PDB file of N, CA and C in Angstrom:
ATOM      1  N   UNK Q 466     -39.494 272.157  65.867  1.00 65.00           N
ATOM      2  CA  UNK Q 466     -40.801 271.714  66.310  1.00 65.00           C
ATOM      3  C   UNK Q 466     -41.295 272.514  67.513  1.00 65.00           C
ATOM      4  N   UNK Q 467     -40.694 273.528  67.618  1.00 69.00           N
ATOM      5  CA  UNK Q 467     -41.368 274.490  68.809  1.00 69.00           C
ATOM      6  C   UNK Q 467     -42.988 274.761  68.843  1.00 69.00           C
ATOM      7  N   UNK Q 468     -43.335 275.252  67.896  1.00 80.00           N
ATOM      8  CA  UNK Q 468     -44.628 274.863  67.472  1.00 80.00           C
ATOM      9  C   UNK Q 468     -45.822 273.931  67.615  1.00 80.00           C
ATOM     10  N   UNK Q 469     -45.084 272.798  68.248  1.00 91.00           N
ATOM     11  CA  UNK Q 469     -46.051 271.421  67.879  1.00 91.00           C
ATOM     12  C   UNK Q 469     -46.714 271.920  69.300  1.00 91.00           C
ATOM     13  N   UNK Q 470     -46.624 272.245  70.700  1.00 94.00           N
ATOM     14  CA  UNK Q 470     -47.526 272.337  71.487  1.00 94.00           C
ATOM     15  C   UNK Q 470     -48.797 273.460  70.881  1.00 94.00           C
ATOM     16  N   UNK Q 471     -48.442 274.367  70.273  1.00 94.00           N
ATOM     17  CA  UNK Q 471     -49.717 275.379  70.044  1.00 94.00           C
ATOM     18  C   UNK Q 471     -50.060 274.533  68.575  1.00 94.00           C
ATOM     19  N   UNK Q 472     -49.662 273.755  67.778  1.00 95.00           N
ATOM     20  CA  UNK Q 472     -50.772 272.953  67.044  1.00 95.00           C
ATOM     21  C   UNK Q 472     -51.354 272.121  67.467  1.00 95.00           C
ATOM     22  N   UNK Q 473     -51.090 271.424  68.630  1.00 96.00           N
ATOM     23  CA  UNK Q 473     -51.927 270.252  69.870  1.00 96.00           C
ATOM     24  C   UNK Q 473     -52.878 270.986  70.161  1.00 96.00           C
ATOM     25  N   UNK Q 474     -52.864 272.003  71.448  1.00 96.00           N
ATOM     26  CA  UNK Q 474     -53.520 272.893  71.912  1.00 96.00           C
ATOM     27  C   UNK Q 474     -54.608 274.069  70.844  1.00 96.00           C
ATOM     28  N   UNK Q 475     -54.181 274.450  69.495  1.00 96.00           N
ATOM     29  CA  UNK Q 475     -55.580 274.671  68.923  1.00 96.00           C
ATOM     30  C   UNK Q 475     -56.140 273.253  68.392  1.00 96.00           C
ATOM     31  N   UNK Q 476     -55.505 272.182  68.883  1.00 97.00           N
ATOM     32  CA  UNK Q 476     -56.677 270.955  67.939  1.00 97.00           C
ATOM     33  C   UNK Q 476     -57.238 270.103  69.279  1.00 97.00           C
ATOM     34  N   UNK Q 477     -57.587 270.636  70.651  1.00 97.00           N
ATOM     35  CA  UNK Q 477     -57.980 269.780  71.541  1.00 97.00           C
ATOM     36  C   UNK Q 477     -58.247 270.622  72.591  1.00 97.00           C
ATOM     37  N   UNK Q 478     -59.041 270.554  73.512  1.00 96.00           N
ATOM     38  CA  UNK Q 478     -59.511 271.023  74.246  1.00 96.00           C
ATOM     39  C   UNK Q 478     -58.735 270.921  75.998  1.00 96.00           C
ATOM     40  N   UNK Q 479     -58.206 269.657  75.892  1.00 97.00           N
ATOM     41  CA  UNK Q 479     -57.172 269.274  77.142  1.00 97.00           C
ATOM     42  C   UNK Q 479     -56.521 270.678  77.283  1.00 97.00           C
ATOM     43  N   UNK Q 480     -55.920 269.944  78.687  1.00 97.00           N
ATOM     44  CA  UNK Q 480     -54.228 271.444  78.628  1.00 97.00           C
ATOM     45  C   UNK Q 480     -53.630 270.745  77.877  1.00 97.00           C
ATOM     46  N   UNK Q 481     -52.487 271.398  77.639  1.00 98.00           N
ATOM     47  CA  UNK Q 481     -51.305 270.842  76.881  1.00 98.00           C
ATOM     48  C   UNK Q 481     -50.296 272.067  77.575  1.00 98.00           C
ATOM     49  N   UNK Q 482     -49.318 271.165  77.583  1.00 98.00           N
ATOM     50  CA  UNK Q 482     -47.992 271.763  78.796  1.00 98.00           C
ATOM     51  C   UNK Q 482     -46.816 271.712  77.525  1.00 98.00           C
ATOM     52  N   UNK Q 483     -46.311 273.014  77.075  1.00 97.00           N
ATOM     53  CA  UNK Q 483     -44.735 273.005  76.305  1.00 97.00           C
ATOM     54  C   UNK Q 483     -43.661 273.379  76.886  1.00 97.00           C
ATOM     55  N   UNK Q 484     -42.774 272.485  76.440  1.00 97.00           N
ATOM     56  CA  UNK Q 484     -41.458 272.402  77.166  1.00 97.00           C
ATOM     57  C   UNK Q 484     -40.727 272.988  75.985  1.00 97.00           C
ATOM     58  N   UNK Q 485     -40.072 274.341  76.004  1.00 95.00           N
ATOM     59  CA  UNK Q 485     -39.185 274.282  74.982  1.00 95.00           C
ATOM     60  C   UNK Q 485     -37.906 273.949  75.136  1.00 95.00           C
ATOM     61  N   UNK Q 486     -37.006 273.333  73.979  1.00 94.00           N
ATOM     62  CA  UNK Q 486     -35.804 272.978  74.130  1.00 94.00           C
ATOM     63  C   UNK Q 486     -34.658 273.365  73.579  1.00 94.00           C
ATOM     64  N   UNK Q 487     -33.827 273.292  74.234  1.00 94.00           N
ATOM     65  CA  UNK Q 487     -32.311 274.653  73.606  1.00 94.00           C
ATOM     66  C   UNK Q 487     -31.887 273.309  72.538  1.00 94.00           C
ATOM     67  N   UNK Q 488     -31.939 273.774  71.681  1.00 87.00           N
ATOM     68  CA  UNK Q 488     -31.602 272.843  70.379  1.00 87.00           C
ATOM     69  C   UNK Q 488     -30.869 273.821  69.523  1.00 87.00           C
ATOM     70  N   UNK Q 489     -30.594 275.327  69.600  1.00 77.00           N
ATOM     71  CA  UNK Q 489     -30.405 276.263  68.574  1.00 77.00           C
ATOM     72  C   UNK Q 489     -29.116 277.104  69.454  1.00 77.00           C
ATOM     73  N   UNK Q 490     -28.403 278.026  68.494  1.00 82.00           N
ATOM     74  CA  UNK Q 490     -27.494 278.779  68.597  1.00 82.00           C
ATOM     75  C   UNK Q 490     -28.157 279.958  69.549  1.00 82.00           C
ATOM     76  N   UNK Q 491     -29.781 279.846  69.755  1.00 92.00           N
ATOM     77  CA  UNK Q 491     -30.126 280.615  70.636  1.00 92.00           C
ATOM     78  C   UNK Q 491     -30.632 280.498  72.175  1.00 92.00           C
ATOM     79  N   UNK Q 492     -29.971 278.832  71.992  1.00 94.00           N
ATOM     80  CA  UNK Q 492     -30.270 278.459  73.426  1.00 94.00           C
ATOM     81  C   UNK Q 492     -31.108 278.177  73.751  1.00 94.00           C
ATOM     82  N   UNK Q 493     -32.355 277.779  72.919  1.00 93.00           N
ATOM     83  CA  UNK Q 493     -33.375 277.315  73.381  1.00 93.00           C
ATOM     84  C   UNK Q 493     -34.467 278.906  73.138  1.00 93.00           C
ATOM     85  N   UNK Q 494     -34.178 280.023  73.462  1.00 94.00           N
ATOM     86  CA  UNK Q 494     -34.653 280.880  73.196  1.00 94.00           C
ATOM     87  C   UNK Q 494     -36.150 281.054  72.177  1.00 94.00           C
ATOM     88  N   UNK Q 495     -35.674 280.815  71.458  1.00 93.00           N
ATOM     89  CA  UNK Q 495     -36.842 280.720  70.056  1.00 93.00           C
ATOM     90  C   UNK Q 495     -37.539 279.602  70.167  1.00 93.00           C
ATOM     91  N   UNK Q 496     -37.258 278.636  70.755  1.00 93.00           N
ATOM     92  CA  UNK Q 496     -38.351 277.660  71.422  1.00 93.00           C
ATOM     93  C   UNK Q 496     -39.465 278.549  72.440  1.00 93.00           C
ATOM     94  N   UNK Q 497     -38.351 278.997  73.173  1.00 95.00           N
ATOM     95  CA  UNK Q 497     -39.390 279.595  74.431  1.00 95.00           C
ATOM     96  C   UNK Q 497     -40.057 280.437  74.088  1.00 95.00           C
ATOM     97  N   UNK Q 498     -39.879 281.675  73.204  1.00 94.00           N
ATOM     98  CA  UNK Q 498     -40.895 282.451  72.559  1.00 94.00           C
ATOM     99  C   UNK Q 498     -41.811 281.921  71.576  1.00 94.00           C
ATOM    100  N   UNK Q 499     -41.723 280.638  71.201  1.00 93.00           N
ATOM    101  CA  UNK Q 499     -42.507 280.380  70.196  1.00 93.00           C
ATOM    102  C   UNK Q 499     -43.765 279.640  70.793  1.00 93.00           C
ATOM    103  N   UNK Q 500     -43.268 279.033  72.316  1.00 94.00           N
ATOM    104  CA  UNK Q 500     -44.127 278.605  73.106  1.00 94.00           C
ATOM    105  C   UNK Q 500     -45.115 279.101  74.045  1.00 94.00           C
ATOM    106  N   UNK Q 501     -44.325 280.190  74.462  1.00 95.00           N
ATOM    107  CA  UNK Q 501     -45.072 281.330  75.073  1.00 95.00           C
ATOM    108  C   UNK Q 501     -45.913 282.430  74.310  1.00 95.00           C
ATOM    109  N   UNK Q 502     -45.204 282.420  73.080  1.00 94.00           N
ATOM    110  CA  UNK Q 502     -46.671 283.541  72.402  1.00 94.00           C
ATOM    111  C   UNK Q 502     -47.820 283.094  71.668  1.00 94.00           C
ATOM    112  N   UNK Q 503     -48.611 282.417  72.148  1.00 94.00           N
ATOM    113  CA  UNK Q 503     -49.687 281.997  71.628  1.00 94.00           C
ATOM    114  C   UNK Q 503     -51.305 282.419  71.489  1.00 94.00           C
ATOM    115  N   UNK Q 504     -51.866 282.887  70.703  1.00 94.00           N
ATOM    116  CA  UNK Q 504     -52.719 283.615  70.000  1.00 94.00           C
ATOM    117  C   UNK Q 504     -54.085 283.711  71.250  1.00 94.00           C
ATOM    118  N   UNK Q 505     -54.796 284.461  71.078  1.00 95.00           N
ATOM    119  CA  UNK Q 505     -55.518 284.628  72.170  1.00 95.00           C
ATOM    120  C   UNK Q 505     -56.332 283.045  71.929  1.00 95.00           C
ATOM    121  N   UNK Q 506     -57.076 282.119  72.821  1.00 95.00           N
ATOM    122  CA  UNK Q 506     -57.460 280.904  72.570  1.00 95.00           C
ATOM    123  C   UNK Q 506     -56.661 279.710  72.329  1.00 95.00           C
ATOM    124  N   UNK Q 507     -55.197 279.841  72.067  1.00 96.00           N
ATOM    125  CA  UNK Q 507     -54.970 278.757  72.294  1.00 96.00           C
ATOM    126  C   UNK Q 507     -53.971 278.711  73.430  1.00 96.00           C
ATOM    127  N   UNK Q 508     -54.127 278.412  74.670  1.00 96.00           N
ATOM    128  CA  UNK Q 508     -53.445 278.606  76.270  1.00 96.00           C
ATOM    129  C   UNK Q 508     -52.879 276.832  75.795  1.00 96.00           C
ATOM    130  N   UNK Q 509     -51.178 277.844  76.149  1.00 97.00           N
ATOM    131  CA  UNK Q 509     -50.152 276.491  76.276  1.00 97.00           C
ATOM    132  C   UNK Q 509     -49.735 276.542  77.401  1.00 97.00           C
ATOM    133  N   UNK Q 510     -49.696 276.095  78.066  1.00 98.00           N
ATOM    134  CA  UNK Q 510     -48.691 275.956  80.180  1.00 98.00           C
ATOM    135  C   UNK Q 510     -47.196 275.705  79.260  1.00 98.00           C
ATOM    136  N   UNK Q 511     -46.627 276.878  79.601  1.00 97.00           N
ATOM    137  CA  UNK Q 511     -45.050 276.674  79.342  1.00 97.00           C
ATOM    138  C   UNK Q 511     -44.229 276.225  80.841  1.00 97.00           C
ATOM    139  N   UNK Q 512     -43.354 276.015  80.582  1.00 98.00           N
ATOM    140  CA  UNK Q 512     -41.868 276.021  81.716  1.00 98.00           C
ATOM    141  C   UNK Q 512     -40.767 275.853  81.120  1.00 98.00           C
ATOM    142  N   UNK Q 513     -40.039 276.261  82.208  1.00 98.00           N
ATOM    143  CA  UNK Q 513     -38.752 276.636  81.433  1.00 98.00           C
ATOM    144  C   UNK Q 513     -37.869 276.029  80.483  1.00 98.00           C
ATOM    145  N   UNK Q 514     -36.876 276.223  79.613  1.00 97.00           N
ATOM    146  CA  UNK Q 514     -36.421 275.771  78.516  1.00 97.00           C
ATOM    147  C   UNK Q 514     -35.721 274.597  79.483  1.00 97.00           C
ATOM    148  N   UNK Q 515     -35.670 273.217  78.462  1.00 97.00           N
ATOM    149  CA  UNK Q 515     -35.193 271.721  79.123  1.00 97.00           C
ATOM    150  C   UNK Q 515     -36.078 271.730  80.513  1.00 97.00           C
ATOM    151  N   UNK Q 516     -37.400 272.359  80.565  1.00 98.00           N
ATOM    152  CA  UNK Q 516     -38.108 271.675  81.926  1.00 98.00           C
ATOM    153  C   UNK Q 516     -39.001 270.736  82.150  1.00 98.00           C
ATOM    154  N   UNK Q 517     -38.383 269.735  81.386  1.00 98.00           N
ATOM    155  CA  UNK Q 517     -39.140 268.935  81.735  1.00 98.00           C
ATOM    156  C   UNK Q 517     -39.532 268.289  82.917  1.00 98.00           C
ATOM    157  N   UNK Q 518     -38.627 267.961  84.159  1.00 97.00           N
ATOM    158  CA  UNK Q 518     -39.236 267.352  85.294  1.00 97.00           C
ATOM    159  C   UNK Q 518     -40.179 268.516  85.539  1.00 97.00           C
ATOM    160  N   UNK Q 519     -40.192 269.905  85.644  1.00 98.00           N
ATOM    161  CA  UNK Q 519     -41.027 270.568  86.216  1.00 98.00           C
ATOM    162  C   UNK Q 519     -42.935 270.787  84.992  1.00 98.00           C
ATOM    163  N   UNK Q 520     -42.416 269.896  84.007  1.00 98.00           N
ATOM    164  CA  UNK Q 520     -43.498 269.529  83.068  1.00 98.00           C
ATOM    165  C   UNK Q 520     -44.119 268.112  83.834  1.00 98.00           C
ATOM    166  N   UNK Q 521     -43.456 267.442  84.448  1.00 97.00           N
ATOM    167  CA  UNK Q 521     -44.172 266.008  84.604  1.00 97.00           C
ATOM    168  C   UNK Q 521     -44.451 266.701  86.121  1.00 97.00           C
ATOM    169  N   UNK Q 522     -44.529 267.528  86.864  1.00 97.00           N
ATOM    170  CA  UNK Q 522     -44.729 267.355  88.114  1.00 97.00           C
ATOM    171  C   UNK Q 522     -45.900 268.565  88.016  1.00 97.00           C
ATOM    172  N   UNK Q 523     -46.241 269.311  86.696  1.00 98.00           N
ATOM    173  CA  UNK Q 523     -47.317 269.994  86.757  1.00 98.00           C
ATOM    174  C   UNK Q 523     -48.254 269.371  85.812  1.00 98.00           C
ATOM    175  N   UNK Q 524     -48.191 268.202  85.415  1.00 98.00           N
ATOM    176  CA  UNK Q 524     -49.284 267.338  84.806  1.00 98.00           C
ATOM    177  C   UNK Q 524     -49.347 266.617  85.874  1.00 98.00           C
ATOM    178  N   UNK Q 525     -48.696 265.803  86.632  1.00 98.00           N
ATOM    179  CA  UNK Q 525     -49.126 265.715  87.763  1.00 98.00           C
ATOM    180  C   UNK Q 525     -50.302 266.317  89.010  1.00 98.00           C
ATOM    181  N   UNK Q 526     -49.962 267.475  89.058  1.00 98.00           N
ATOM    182  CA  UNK Q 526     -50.991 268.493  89.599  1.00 98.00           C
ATOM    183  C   UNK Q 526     -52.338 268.669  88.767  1.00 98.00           C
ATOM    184  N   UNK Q 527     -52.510 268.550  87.757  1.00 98.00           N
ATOM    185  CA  UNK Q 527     -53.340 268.901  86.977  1.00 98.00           C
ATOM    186  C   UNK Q 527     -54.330 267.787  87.367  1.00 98.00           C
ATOM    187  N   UNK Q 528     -53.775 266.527  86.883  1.00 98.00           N
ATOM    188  CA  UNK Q 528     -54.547 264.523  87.231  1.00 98.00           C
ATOM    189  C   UNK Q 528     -54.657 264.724  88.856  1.00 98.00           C
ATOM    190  N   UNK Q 529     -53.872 265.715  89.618  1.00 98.00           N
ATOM    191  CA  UNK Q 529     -53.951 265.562  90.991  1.00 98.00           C
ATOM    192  C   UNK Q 529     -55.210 266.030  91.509  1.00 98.00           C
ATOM    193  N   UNK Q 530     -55.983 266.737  90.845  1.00 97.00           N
ATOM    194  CA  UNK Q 530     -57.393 267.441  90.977  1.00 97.00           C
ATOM    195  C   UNK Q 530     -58.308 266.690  91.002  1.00 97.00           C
ATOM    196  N   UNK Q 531     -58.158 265.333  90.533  1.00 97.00           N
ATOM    197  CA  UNK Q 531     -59.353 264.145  90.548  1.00 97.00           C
ATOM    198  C   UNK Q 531     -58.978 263.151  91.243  1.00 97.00           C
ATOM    199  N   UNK Q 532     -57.924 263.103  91.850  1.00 98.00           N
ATOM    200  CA  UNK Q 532     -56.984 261.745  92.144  1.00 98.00           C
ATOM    201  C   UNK Q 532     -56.396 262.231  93.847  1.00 98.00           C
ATOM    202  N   UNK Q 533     -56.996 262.122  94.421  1.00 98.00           N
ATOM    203  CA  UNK Q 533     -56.805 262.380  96.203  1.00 98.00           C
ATOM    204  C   UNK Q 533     -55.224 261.536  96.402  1.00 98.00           C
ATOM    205  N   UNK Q 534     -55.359 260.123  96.118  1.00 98.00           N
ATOM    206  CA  UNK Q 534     -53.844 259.492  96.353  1.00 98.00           C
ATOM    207  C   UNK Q 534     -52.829 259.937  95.316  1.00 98.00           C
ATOM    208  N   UNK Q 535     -53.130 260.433  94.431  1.00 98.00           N
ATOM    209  CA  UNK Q 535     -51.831 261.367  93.349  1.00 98.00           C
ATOM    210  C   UNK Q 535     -51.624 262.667  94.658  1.00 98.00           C
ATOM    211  N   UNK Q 536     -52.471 263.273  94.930  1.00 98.00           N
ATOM    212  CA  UNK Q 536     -52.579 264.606  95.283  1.00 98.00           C
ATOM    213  C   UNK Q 536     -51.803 264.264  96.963  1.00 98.00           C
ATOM    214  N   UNK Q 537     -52.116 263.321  97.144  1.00 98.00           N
ATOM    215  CA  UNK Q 537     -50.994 263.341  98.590  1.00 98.00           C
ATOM    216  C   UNK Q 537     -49.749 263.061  98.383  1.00 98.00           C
ATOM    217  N   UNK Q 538     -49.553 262.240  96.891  1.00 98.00           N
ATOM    218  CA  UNK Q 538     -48.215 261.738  96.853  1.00 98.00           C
ATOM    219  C   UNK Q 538     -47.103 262.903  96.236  1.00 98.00           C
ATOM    220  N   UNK Q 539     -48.373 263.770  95.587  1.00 98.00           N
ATOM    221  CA  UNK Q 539     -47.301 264.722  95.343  1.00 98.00           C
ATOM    222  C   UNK Q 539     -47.282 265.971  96.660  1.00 98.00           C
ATOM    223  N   UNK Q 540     -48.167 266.113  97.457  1.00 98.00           N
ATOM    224  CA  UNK Q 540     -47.688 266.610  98.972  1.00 98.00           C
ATOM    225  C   UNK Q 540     -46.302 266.017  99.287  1.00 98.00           C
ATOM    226  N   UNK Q 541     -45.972 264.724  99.531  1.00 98.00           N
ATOM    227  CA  UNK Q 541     -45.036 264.096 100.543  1.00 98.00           C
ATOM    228  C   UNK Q 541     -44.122 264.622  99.483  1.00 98.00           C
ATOM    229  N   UNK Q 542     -43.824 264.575  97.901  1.00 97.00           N
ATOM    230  CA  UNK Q 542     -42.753 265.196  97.583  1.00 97.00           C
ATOM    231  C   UNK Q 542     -42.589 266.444  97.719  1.00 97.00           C
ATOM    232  N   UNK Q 543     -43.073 266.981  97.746  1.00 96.00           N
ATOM    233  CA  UNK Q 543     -43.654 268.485  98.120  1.00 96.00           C
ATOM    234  C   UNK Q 543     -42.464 268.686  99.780  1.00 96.00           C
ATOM    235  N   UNK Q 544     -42.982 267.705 100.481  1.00 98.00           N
ATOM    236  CA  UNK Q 544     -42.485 268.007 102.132  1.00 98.00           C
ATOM    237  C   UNK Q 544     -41.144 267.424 101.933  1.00 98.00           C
ATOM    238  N   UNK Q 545     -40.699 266.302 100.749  1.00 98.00           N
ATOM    239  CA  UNK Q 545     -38.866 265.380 101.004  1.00 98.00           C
ATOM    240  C   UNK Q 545     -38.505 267.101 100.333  1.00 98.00           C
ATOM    241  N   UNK Q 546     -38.886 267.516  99.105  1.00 96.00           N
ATOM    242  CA  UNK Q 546     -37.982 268.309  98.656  1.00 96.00           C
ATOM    243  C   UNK Q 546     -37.262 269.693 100.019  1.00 96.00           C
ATOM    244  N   UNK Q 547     -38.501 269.886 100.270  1.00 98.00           N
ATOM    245  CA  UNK Q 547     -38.515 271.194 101.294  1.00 98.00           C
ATOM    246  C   UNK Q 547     -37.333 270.521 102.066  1.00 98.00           C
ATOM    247  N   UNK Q 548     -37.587 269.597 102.688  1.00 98.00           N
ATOM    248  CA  UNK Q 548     -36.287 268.697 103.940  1.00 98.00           C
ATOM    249  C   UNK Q 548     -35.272 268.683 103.233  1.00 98.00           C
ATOM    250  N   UNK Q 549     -35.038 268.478 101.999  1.00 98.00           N
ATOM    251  CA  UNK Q 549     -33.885 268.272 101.532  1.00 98.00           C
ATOM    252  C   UNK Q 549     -32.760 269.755 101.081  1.00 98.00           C
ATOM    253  N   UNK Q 550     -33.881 271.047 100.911  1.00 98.00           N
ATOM    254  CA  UNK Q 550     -33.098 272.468 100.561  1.00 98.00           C
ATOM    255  C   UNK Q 550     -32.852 272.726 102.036  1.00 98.00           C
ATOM    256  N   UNK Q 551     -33.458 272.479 103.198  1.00 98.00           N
ATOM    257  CA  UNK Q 551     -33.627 272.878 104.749  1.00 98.00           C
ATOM    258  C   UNK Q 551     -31.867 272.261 104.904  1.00 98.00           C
ATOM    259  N   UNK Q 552     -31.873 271.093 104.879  1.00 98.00           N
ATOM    260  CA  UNK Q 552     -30.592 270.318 104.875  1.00 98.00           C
ATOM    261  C   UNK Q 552     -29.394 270.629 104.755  1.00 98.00           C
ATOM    262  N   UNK Q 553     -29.682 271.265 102.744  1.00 97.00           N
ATOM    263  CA  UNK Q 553     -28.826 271.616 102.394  1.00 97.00           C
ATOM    264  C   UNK Q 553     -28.224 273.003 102.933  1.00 97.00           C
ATOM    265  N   UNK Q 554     -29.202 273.925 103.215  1.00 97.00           N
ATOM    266  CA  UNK Q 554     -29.096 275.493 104.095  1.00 97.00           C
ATOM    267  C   UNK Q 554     -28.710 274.882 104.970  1.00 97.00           C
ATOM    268  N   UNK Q 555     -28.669 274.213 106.145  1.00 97.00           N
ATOM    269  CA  UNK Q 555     -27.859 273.952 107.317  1.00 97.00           C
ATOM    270  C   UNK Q 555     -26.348 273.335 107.335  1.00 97.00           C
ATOM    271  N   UNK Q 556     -26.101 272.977 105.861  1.00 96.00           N
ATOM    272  CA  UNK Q 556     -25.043 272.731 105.677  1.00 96.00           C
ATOM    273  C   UNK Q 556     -24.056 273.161 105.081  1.00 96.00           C
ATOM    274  N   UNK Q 557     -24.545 274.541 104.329  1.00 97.00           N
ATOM    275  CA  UNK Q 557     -23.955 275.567 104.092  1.00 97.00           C
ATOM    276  C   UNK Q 557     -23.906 276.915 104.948  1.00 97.00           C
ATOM    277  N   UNK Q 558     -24.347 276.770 106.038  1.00 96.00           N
ATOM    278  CA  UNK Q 558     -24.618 277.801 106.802  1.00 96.00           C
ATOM    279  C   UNK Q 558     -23.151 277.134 107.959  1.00 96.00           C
ATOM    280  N   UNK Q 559     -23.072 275.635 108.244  1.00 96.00           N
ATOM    281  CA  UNK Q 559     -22.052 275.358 109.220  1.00 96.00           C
ATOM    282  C   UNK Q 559     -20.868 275.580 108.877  1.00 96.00           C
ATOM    283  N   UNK Q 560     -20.860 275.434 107.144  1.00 94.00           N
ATOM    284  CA  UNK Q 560     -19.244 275.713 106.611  1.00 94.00           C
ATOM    285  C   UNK Q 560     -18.799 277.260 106.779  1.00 94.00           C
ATOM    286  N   UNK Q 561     -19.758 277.845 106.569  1.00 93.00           N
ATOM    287  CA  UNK Q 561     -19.516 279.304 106.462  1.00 93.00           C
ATOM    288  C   UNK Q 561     -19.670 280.409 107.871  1.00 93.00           C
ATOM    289  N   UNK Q 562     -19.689 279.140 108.995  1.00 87.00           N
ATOM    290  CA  UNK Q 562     -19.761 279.738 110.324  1.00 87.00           C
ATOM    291  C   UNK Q 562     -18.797 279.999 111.294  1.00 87.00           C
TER     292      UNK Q 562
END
């Protein structure tokens, strides 16, 4: 079913966001090319193979364009994540000091 986002996307005018998924001996591979090559006119938003959280957090962004309290809430995750790699760099930086 790699496919099914570029048959959504030529039958609707919305975005439509494909996630391809490693289901195959190729790892997902042939998902991802099948998602990413899509004919001039029909624009699919890919991410990476099994990406889905990074699929719900760019439909997010998308609804965040009309929606001021979406659009801050995904700021503040925006600022925990940053605190949380900052964290993690200071805590790999003390072991290795």
């Amino acid at each position: 079913m790699a496919h099914l986002a570029g048959v959504m996307a030529a039958h609707t005018n919305l975005p439509v966001i494909g996630i391809p998924i490693k289901s195959s001996a190729l790892d997902g591979m042939d998902a991802l090319l099948s998602t990413v090559q899509m004919p001039e006119g029909i624009p699919v938003a890919t991410v990476a193979i099994n990406g889905a959280g990074n699929a719900a957090i760019l439909a997010a962004q998308i609804l965040a364009l009309g929606d001021e309290a979406l659009a801050g809430r995904l700021a503040e995750r925006c600022k925990a994540m940053e605190r949380a790699v900052l964290e993690k760099d200071r805590s790999v930086k003390q072991r290795y000091q």
